[in-house]
Amino acid sequence: MTKPALLKALVAGVVLAGTAVLATPDLLFLGSGGVHYTARGPDTVINDYAQVTKPVAAGTSRIPLLSTRGFSGGDLVLVVQMQGMGSTLEGNDPVLIELSGGPVGVWELARVERVRSGTEEALELAAPLAHAYAEGVTQVIRVPEYEDVVIPRGTGLVAQEWDGSTGGVLAFVARGKVTNDGVIDASGKGFRGGLFAPVGLGVTGCTGLEGFSAGSGFWLGEGVDPLRYGDLDLGWGLPANGGGGGVCRQSGGGGG
C-alpha cells in the first residue's frame, strides 16, 4: 500500500473500488451488495465510526473500541490510522511531509465476525489484520455494501465531521451502478482549523513559532501530529501539515 508524500493532508471521502485488500484470505472486491440505495436528503451520513482504544498488532483479529454502536456481525469495516506523526514547528515555508513507510494513512478493509460488548467493547474479525494500528488515533468505519446507488439532484452523501477521534471519511462499495446527480462530499470535514479568538486578548507573540499560554499566539490548525492542537497549542508556526495560527501578520491563518 502506498502513501504519497503530502504537502497538505486532506481527509477525503472515498468510494472504495474493487482492489485487492487484506484482513480476509479472499478478496472483498465490491462487497456483498444486495441493497439498492437512494439518498433522501442533502447531508446524509451513511457510515458509523468508532475510536480504537488500545494498540492493535498486525496479525490480531480483535479491535477494542470506545463504542460498538452501529456495528454488527457480517459488516464490512475500514480500519484507518488518521494521525500519529510527530512534528517540529516550521516557519513561513511549507515543508514536504513524507508519510511513506510510516503509520499515518495505513488502512485496510475487514469483515466483522462478531461484536463484543461488556467491560471492553470490541470487534472480532473473520481474519487477522495485515497492519498494526496505534490507539487513540485510529478509527474503524462501517462501510455500507450496496448493489446500486442513486443520489438524486438536491441530495448528497457526506462524511461525519472529524472531531479529533472519528469522522472525516466517507466510504461505501457498490456492485452495480452509482448514479450521482447530487453530491458525494467530505470537504471541510477533515482536520480542524484553529478556533477564532477576539483580538482583545492582548496578544504579543507576533514572532513566536509556538506559545503555551494565553496571549502568546492563536490556535494552530490540526494535522497529522495529534499533540499539536488545542487551546494551549498556539503561535504562527506550521505543525506538520497543519496551518499556523492567525496572529498579527498571519491574521488569516489557522487552517487545518
C-alpha atoms as a printed R data frame, in Angstrom:
    type eleno elety resid chain resno       x       y       z
1   ATOM     1    CA   MET     A     1   0.000   0.000   0.000
2   ATOM     2    CA   THR     A     2   1.444   3.356  -0.924
3   ATOM     3    CA   LYS     A     3   1.089   6.642   0.913
4   ATOM     4    CA   PRO     A     4   2.441   9.556  -1.153
5   ATOM     5    CA   ALA     A     5   4.308  12.432   0.358
6   ATOM     6    CA   LEU     A     6   1.888  15.154   1.318
7   ATOM     7    CA   LEU     A     7   2.354  18.885   1.282
8   ATOM     8    CA   LYS     A     8  -1.036  19.302   2.895
9   ATOM     9    CA   ALA     A     9  -3.120  16.411   4.199
10  ATOM    10    CA   LEU     A    10  -6.712  16.173   3.031
11  ATOM    11    CA   VAL     A    11  -9.129  13.783   4.701
12  ATOM    12    CA   ALA     A    12 -11.351  12.937   1.753
13  ATOM    13    CA   GLY     A    13 -14.403  10.907   1.003
14  ATOM    14    CA   VAL     A    14 -13.782   7.703  -0.875
15  ATOM    15    CA   VAL     A    15 -15.843   5.313  -2.925
16  ATOM    16    CA   LEU     A    16 -13.891   2.104  -2.494
17  ATOM    17    CA   ALA     A    17 -13.174   0.288  -5.731
18  ATOM    18    CA   GLY     A    18 -12.654  -3.429  -6.187
19  ATOM    19    CA   THR     A    19  -8.965  -3.565  -5.386
20  ATOM    20    CA   ALA     A    20  -7.235  -6.366  -3.534
21  ATOM    21    CA   VAL     A    21  -7.284  -5.571   0.195
22  ATOM    22    CA   LEU     A    22  -6.282  -7.541   3.249
23  ATOM    23    CA   ALA     A    23  -7.769  -8.757   6.534
24  ATOM    24    CA   THR     A    24  -9.552 -11.646   4.826
25  ATOM    25    CA   PRO     A    25  -7.995 -14.512   2.871
26  ATOM    26    CA   ASP     A    26 -10.266 -13.856  -0.108
27  ATOM    27    CA   LEU     A    27 -10.741 -10.572  -1.947
28  ATOM    28    CA   LEU     A    28 -13.574  -8.338  -0.752
29  ATOM    29    CA   PHE     A    29 -13.819  -6.609  -4.114
30  ATOM    30    CA   LEU     A    30 -17.163  -4.724  -4.314
31  ATOM    31    CA   GLY     A    31 -18.768  -6.183  -1.215
32  ATOM    32    CA   SER     A    32 -21.817  -8.378  -0.819
33  ATOM    33    CA   GLY     A    33 -24.276  -5.921  -2.388
34  ATOM    34    CA   GLY     A    34 -27.970  -6.745  -2.353
35  ATOM    35    CA   VAL     A    35 -29.228  -3.349  -1.150
36  ATOM    36    CA   HIS     A    36 -30.450  -0.750  -3.645
37  ATOM    37    CA   TYR     A    37 -29.839   2.632  -2.010
38  ATOM    38    CA   THR     A    38 -31.324   6.032  -2.861
39  ATOM    39    CA   ALA     A    39 -30.235   9.152  -0.965
40  ATOM    40    CA   ARG     A    40 -33.134  11.086   0.567
41  ATOM    41    CA   GLY     A    41 -31.599  14.254   1.966
42  ATOM    42    CA   PRO     A    42 -28.831  16.795   1.302
43  ATOM    43    CA   ASP     A    43 -26.429  15.832   4.127
44  ATOM    44    CA   THR     A    44 -26.774  12.100   4.658
45  ATOM    45    CA   VAL     A    45 -24.122  10.272   6.721
46  ATOM    46    CA   ILE     A    46 -24.135   6.572   5.809
47  ATOM    47    CA   ASN     A    47 -21.142   5.443   7.887
48  ATOM    48    CA   ASP     A    48 -20.716   4.592  11.572
49  ATOM    49    CA   TYR     A    49 -17.437   5.421  13.306
50  ATOM    50    CA   ALA     A    50 -15.593   4.247  16.432
51  ATOM    51    CA   GLN     A    51 -12.244   5.084  18.020
52  ATOM    52    CA   VAL     A    52  -9.699   2.315  18.642
53  ATOM    53    CA   THR     A    53  -8.856   2.343  22.370
54  ATOM    54    CA   LYS     A    54  -5.802   0.050  22.560
55  ATOM    55    CA   PRO     A    55  -2.820  -0.688  20.301
56  ATOM    56    CA   VAL     A    56  -3.646  -3.329  17.695
57  ATOM    57    CA   ALA     A    57  -0.846  -5.584  16.474
58  ATOM    58    CA   ALA     A    58  -0.564  -6.964  12.976
59  ATOM    59    CA   GLY     A    59  -1.968 -10.471  12.905
60  ATOM    60    CA   THR     A    60  -4.648  -9.890  15.539
61  ATOM    61    CA   SER     A    61  -8.350 -10.407  14.869
62  ATOM    62    CA   ARG     A    62  -9.712  -8.301  17.732
63  ATOM    63    CA   ILE     A    63 -10.083  -4.496  17.749
64  ATOM    64    CA   PRO     A    64 -11.010  -2.803  21.080
65  ATOM    65    CA   LEU     A    65 -13.338   0.168  20.509
66  ATOM    66    CA   LEU     A    66 -14.720   3.023  22.556
67  ATOM    67    CA   SER     A    67 -18.186   2.019  21.322
68  ATOM    68    CA   THR     A    68 -19.551  -0.729  19.075
69  ATOM    69    CA   ARG     A    69 -22.822   1.115  18.459
70  ATOM    70    CA   GLY     A    70 -23.830   0.807  14.813
71  ATOM    71    CA   PHE     A    71 -21.706  -2.304  14.139
72  ATOM    72    CA   SER     A    72 -22.979  -5.855  13.589
73  ATOM    73    CA   GLY     A    73 -21.593  -9.251  12.693
74  ATOM    74    CA   GLY     A    74 -21.050  -9.533   8.946
75  ATOM    75    CA   ASP     A    75 -20.338  -5.816   8.469
76  ATOM    76    CA   LEU     A    76 -17.576  -4.630   6.179
77  ATOM    77    CA   VAL     A    77 -15.327  -2.162   8.025
78  ATOM    78    CA   LEU     A    78 -12.469   0.161   7.149
79  ATOM    79    CA   VAL     A    79  -9.617   0.402   9.672
80  ATOM    80    CA   VAL     A    80  -7.546   3.559   9.177
81  ATOM    81    CA   GLN     A    81  -4.920   5.396  11.223
82  ATOM    82    CA   MET     A    82  -5.572   9.130  10.935
83  ATOM    83    CA   GLN     A    83  -2.713  10.639  12.955
84  ATOM    84    CA   GLY     A    84   0.417   9.620  14.842
85  ATOM    85    CA   MET     A    85   3.316  11.563  13.377
86  ATOM    86    CA   GLY     A    86   5.459  13.881  15.484
87  ATOM    87    CA   SER     A    87   6.479  17.314  14.224
88  ATOM    88    CA   THR     A    88   8.554  20.395  14.843
89  ATOM    89    CA   LEU     A    89   7.108  23.798  14.092
90  ATOM    90    CA   GLU     A    90   8.313  25.390  10.873
91  ATOM    91    CA   GLY     A    91   8.259  28.974   9.647
92  ATOM    92    CA   ASN     A    92   6.600  30.536   6.615
93  ATOM    93    CA   ASP     A    93   7.660  27.966   4.021
94  ATOM    94    CA   PRO     A    94   5.574  24.783   3.688
95  ATOM    95    CA   VAL     A    95   7.536  21.611   4.370
96  ATOM    96    CA   LEU     A    96   7.221  18.355   2.459
97  ATOM    97    CA   ILE     A    97   5.524  15.831   4.759
98  ATOM    98    CA   GLU     A    98   6.680  12.311   3.936
99  ATOM    99    CA   LEU     A    99   4.272   9.610   5.094
100 ATOM   100    CA   SER     A   100   5.715   6.685   3.130
101 ATOM   101    CA   GLY     A   101   6.650   3.833   5.442
102 ATOM   102    CA   GLY     A   102   5.025   5.470   8.462
103 ATOM   103    CA   PRO     A   103   1.817   4.623  10.316
104 ATOM   104    CA   VAL     A   104  -0.302   7.604   9.270
105 ATOM   105    CA   GLY     A   105  -2.680   6.751   6.446
106 ATOM   106    CA   VAL     A   106  -2.361   2.967   6.796
107 ATOM   107    CA   TRP     A   107  -5.738   1.316   6.130
108 ATOM   108    CA   GLU     A   108  -7.393  -1.961   5.236
109 ATOM   109    CA   LEU     A   109 -10.832  -3.491   4.869
110 ATOM   110    CA   ALA     A   110 -12.029  -6.283   7.150
111 ATOM   111    CA   ARG     A   111 -15.117  -8.396   7.750
112 ATOM   112    CA   VAL     A   112 -16.670  -8.409  11.248
113 ATOM   113    CA   GLU     A   113 -17.376 -11.878  12.607
114 ATOM   114    CA   ARG     A   114 -18.961 -10.825  15.894
115 ATOM   115    CA   VAL     A   115 -19.418  -7.780  18.129
116 ATOM   116    CA   ARG     A   116 -18.343  -7.972  21.781
117 ATOM   117    CA   SER     A   117 -19.871  -5.772  24.481
118 ATOM   118    CA   GLY     A   118 -19.401  -5.593  28.239
119 ATOM   119    CA   THR     A   119 -16.347  -4.309  30.099
120 ATOM   120    CA   GLU     A   120 -14.398  -3.991  26.844
121 ATOM   121    CA   GLU     A   121 -16.284  -3.389  23.631
122 ATOM   122    CA   ALA     A   122 -14.576  -4.854  20.589
123 ATOM   123    CA   LEU     A   123 -14.974  -6.187  17.087
124 ATOM   124    CA   GLU     A   124 -13.788  -9.700  16.314
125 ATOM   125    CA   LEU     A   125 -12.792 -10.102  12.677
126 ATOM   126    CA   ALA     A   126 -13.138 -13.016  10.310
127 ATOM   127    CA   ALA     A   127  -9.395 -12.906   9.569
128 ATOM   128    CA   PRO     A   128  -6.273 -11.275  11.068
129 ATOM   129    CA   LEU     A   129  -5.284  -7.719  10.280
130 ATOM   130    CA   ALA     A   130  -2.338  -7.155   7.975
131 ATOM   131    CA   HIS     A   131  -1.105  -3.982   9.694
132 ATOM   132    CA   ALA     A   132  -0.563  -2.609  13.195
133 ATOM   133    CA   TYR     A   133  -2.513   0.419  14.427
134 ATOM   134    CA   ALA     A   134  -1.994   2.869  17.285
135 ATOM   135    CA   GLU     A   135  -4.599   3.614  19.931
136 ATOM   136    CA   GLY     A   136  -6.451   6.919  20.050
137 ATOM   137    CA   VAL     A   137  -5.507   7.959  16.506
138 ATOM   138    CA   THR     A   138  -7.075   5.040  14.628
139 ATOM   139    CA   GLN     A   139 -10.741   4.623  13.777
140 ATOM   140    CA   VAL     A   140 -12.953   1.826  12.483
141 ATOM   141    CA   ILE     A   141 -15.644   2.798   9.978
142 ATOM   142    CA   ARG     A   142 -18.625   0.688   8.963
143 ATOM   143    CA   VAL     A   143 -18.703   0.587   5.159
144 ATOM   144    CA   PRO     A   144 -22.171   0.036   3.603
145 ATOM   145    CA   GLU     A   145 -22.336  -2.547   0.812
146 ATOM   146    CA   TYR     A   146 -24.799  -1.636  -1.919
147 ATOM   147    CA   GLU     A   147 -25.963  -3.110  -5.187
148 ATOM   148    CA   ASP     A   148 -26.880   0.181  -6.877
149 ATOM   149    CA   VAL     A   149 -26.623   3.723  -5.517
150 ATOM   150    CA   VAL     A   150 -28.729   6.668  -6.703
151 ATOM   151    CA   ILE     A   151 -28.036  10.195  -5.467
152 ATOM   152    CA   PRO     A   152 -30.794  12.425  -6.902
153 ATOM   153    CA   ARG     A   153 -30.386  16.129  -7.539
154 ATOM   154    CA   GLY     A   154 -30.633  18.061  -4.280
155 ATOM   155    CA   THR     A   155 -29.416  15.150  -2.152
156 ATOM   156    CA   GLY     A   156 -25.949  14.158  -1.040
157 ATOM   157    CA   LEU     A   157 -23.732  11.799   0.916
158 ATOM   158    CA   VAL     A   158 -21.316  13.442   3.348
159 ATOM   159    CA   ALA     A   159 -18.718  12.420   5.908
160 ATOM   160    CA   GLN     A   160 -19.284  12.947   9.594
161 ATOM   161    CA   GLU     A   161 -17.118  15.856  10.733
162 ATOM   162    CA   TRP     A   162 -13.763  14.878  12.218
163 ATOM   163    CA   ASP     A   163 -13.885  15.544  15.975
164 ATOM   164    CA   GLY     A   164 -10.316  14.606  16.856
165 ATOM   165    CA   SER     A   165 -11.171  10.922  17.263
166 ATOM   166    CA   THR     A   166 -13.507   9.843  14.472
167 ATOM   167    CA   GLY     A   167 -15.045  11.100  11.238
168 ATOM   168    CA   GLY     A   168 -13.632  12.843   8.194
169 ATOM   169    CA   VAL     A   169 -14.073   9.843   5.880
170 ATOM   170    CA   LEU     A   170 -16.972   8.831   3.628
171 ATOM   171    CA   ALA     A   171 -16.841   5.306   2.218
172 ATOM   172    CA   PHE     A   172 -19.126   2.757   0.569
173 ATOM   173    CA   VAL     A   173 -18.905  -0.022  -2.002
174 ATOM   174    CA   ALA     A   174 -21.332  -0.810  -4.829
175 ATOM   175    CA   ARG     A   175 -21.503  -3.894  -7.040
176 ATOM   176    CA   GLY     A   176 -23.668  -2.258  -9.675
177 ATOM   177    CA   LYS     A   177 -24.191   1.315 -10.848
178 ATOM   178    CA   VAL     A   178 -23.574   4.556  -8.937
179 ATOM   179    CA   THR     A   179 -25.713   7.388 -10.352
180 ATOM   180    CA   ASN     A   180 -24.678  10.721  -8.864
181 ATOM   181    CA   ASP     A   181 -26.825  13.732  -9.747
182 ATOM   182    CA   GLY     A   182 -26.256  15.217  -6.309
183 ATOM   183    CA   VAL     A   183 -23.153  15.415  -4.115
184 ATOM   184    CA   ILE     A   184 -20.620  12.988  -2.635
185 ATOM   185    CA   ASP     A   185 -18.572  15.237  -0.389
186 ATOM   186    CA   ALA     A   186 -16.144  15.249   2.528
187 ATOM   187    CA   SER     A   187 -14.788  18.780   2.040
188 ATOM   188    CA   GLY     A   188 -14.432  20.709   5.280
189 ATOM   189    CA   LYS     A   189 -14.995  17.532   7.313
190 ATOM   190    CA   GLY     A   190 -11.361  16.684   7.992
191 ATOM   191    CA   PHE     A   191  -8.663  18.127  10.229
192 ATOM   192    CA   ARG     A   192  -9.921  21.091  12.234
193 ATOM   193    CA   GLY     A   193  -8.840  24.674  11.770
194 ATOM   194    CA   GLY     A   194  -7.671  26.930  14.568
195 ATOM   195    CA   LEU     A   195 -10.537  28.387  16.579
196 ATOM   196    CA   PHE     A   196 -11.363  32.070  16.399
197 ATOM   197    CA   ALA     A   197 -10.434  34.268  19.351
198 ATOM   198    CA   PRO     A   198 -11.199  38.009  19.690
199 ATOM   199    CA   VAL     A   199  -8.321  40.444  19.214
200 ATOM   200    CA   GLY     A   200  -8.896  41.959  22.650
201 ATOM   201    CA   LEU     A   201  -6.714  39.308  24.305
202 ATOM   202    CA   GLY     A   202  -3.616  41.478  24.124
203 ATOM   203    CA   VAL     A   203  -1.620  39.059  22.043
204 ATOM   204    CA   THR     A   204   2.037  39.995  21.815
205 ATOM   205    CA   GLY     A   205   3.580  36.807  20.380
206 ATOM   206    CA   CYS     A   206   3.835  38.033  16.804
207 ATOM   207    CA   THR     A   207   7.240  36.447  16.242
208 ATOM   208    CA   GLY     A   208   6.833  33.235  18.229
209 ATOM   209    CA   LEU     A   209   6.601  29.966  16.329
210 ATOM   210    CA   GLU     A   210   4.817  28.486  19.310
211 ATOM   211    CA   GLY     A   211   3.319  29.502  22.614
212 ATOM   212    CA   PHE     A   212   1.682  27.717  25.515
213 ATOM   213    CA   SER     A   213  -0.089  30.451  27.475
214 ATOM   214    CA   ALA     A   214  -2.931  32.872  26.809
215 ATOM   215    CA   GLY     A   215  -1.733  35.896  24.854
216 ATOM   216    CA   SER     A   216   1.238  34.129  23.272
217 ATOM   217    CA   GLY     A   217  -0.490  33.480  19.961
218 ATOM   218    CA   PHE     A   218  -3.559  31.914  18.394
219 ATOM   219    CA   TRP     A   219  -4.625  28.337  17.757
220 ATOM   220    CA   LEU     A   220  -2.692  26.213  15.317
221 ATOM   221    CA   GLY     A   221  -4.565  24.257  12.673
222 ATOM   222    CA   GLU     A   222  -4.786  20.489  13.154
223 ATOM   223    CA   GLY     A   223  -2.754  17.975  11.167
224 ATOM   224    CA   VAL     A   224  -1.208  14.522  11.413
225 ATOM   225    CA   ASP     A   225   0.503  15.365  14.728
226 ATOM   226    CA   PRO     A   226  -2.214  14.711  17.352
227 ATOM   227    CA   LEU     A   227  -0.303  16.534  20.102
228 ATOM   228    CA   ARG     A   228  -0.366  19.935  18.408
229 ATOM   229    CA   TYR     A   229  -3.972  21.015  18.565
230 ATOM   230    CA   GLY     A   230  -5.848  22.681  21.404
231 ATOM   231    CA   ASP     A   231  -6.182  25.805  23.495
232 ATOM   232    CA   LEU     A   232  -2.522  25.719  24.604
233 ATOM   233    CA   ASP     A   233  -1.040  24.957  21.186
234 ATOM   234    CA   LEU     A   234  -0.503  28.475  19.896
235 ATOM   235    CA   GLY     A   235   1.753  30.514  17.627
236 ATOM   236    CA   TRP     A   236   2.230  31.005  13.910
237 ATOM   237    CA   GLY     A   237   4.485  28.032  13.154
238 ATOM   238    CA   LEU     A   238   3.298  25.223  10.885
239 ATOM   239    CA   PRO     A   239   2.781  21.930  12.803
240 ATOM   240    CA   ALA     A   240   3.475  19.242  10.184
241 ATOM   241    CA   ASN     A   241   0.684  19.718   7.624
242 ATOM   242    CA   GLY     A   242  -1.470  21.881   9.913
243 ATOM   243    CA   GLY     A   243  -1.701  25.637   9.394
244 ATOM   244    CA   GLY     A   244  -0.030  28.211  11.628
245 ATOM   245    CA   GLY     A   245  -2.113  30.305  13.988
246 ATOM   246    CA   GLY     A   246  -3.529  33.567  12.656
247 ATOM   247    CA   VAL     A   247  -1.767  36.188  14.750
248 ATOM   248    CA   CYS     A   248  -0.598  39.668  13.740
249 ATOM   249    CA   ARG     A   249   0.574  39.493  10.096
250 ATOM   250    CA   GLN     A   250  -0.827  35.936   9.777
251 ATOM   251    CA   SER     A   251  -4.315  37.015  10.843
252 ATOM   252    CA   GLY     A   252  -5.945  34.996   8.061
253 ATOM   253    CA   GLY     A   253  -4.327  31.703   9.112
254 ATOM   254    CA   GLY     A   254  -5.307  28.772  11.289
255 ATOM   255    CA   GLY     A   255  -6.314  26.344   8.557
256 ATOM   256    CA   GLY     A   256  -6.400  22.637   9.412
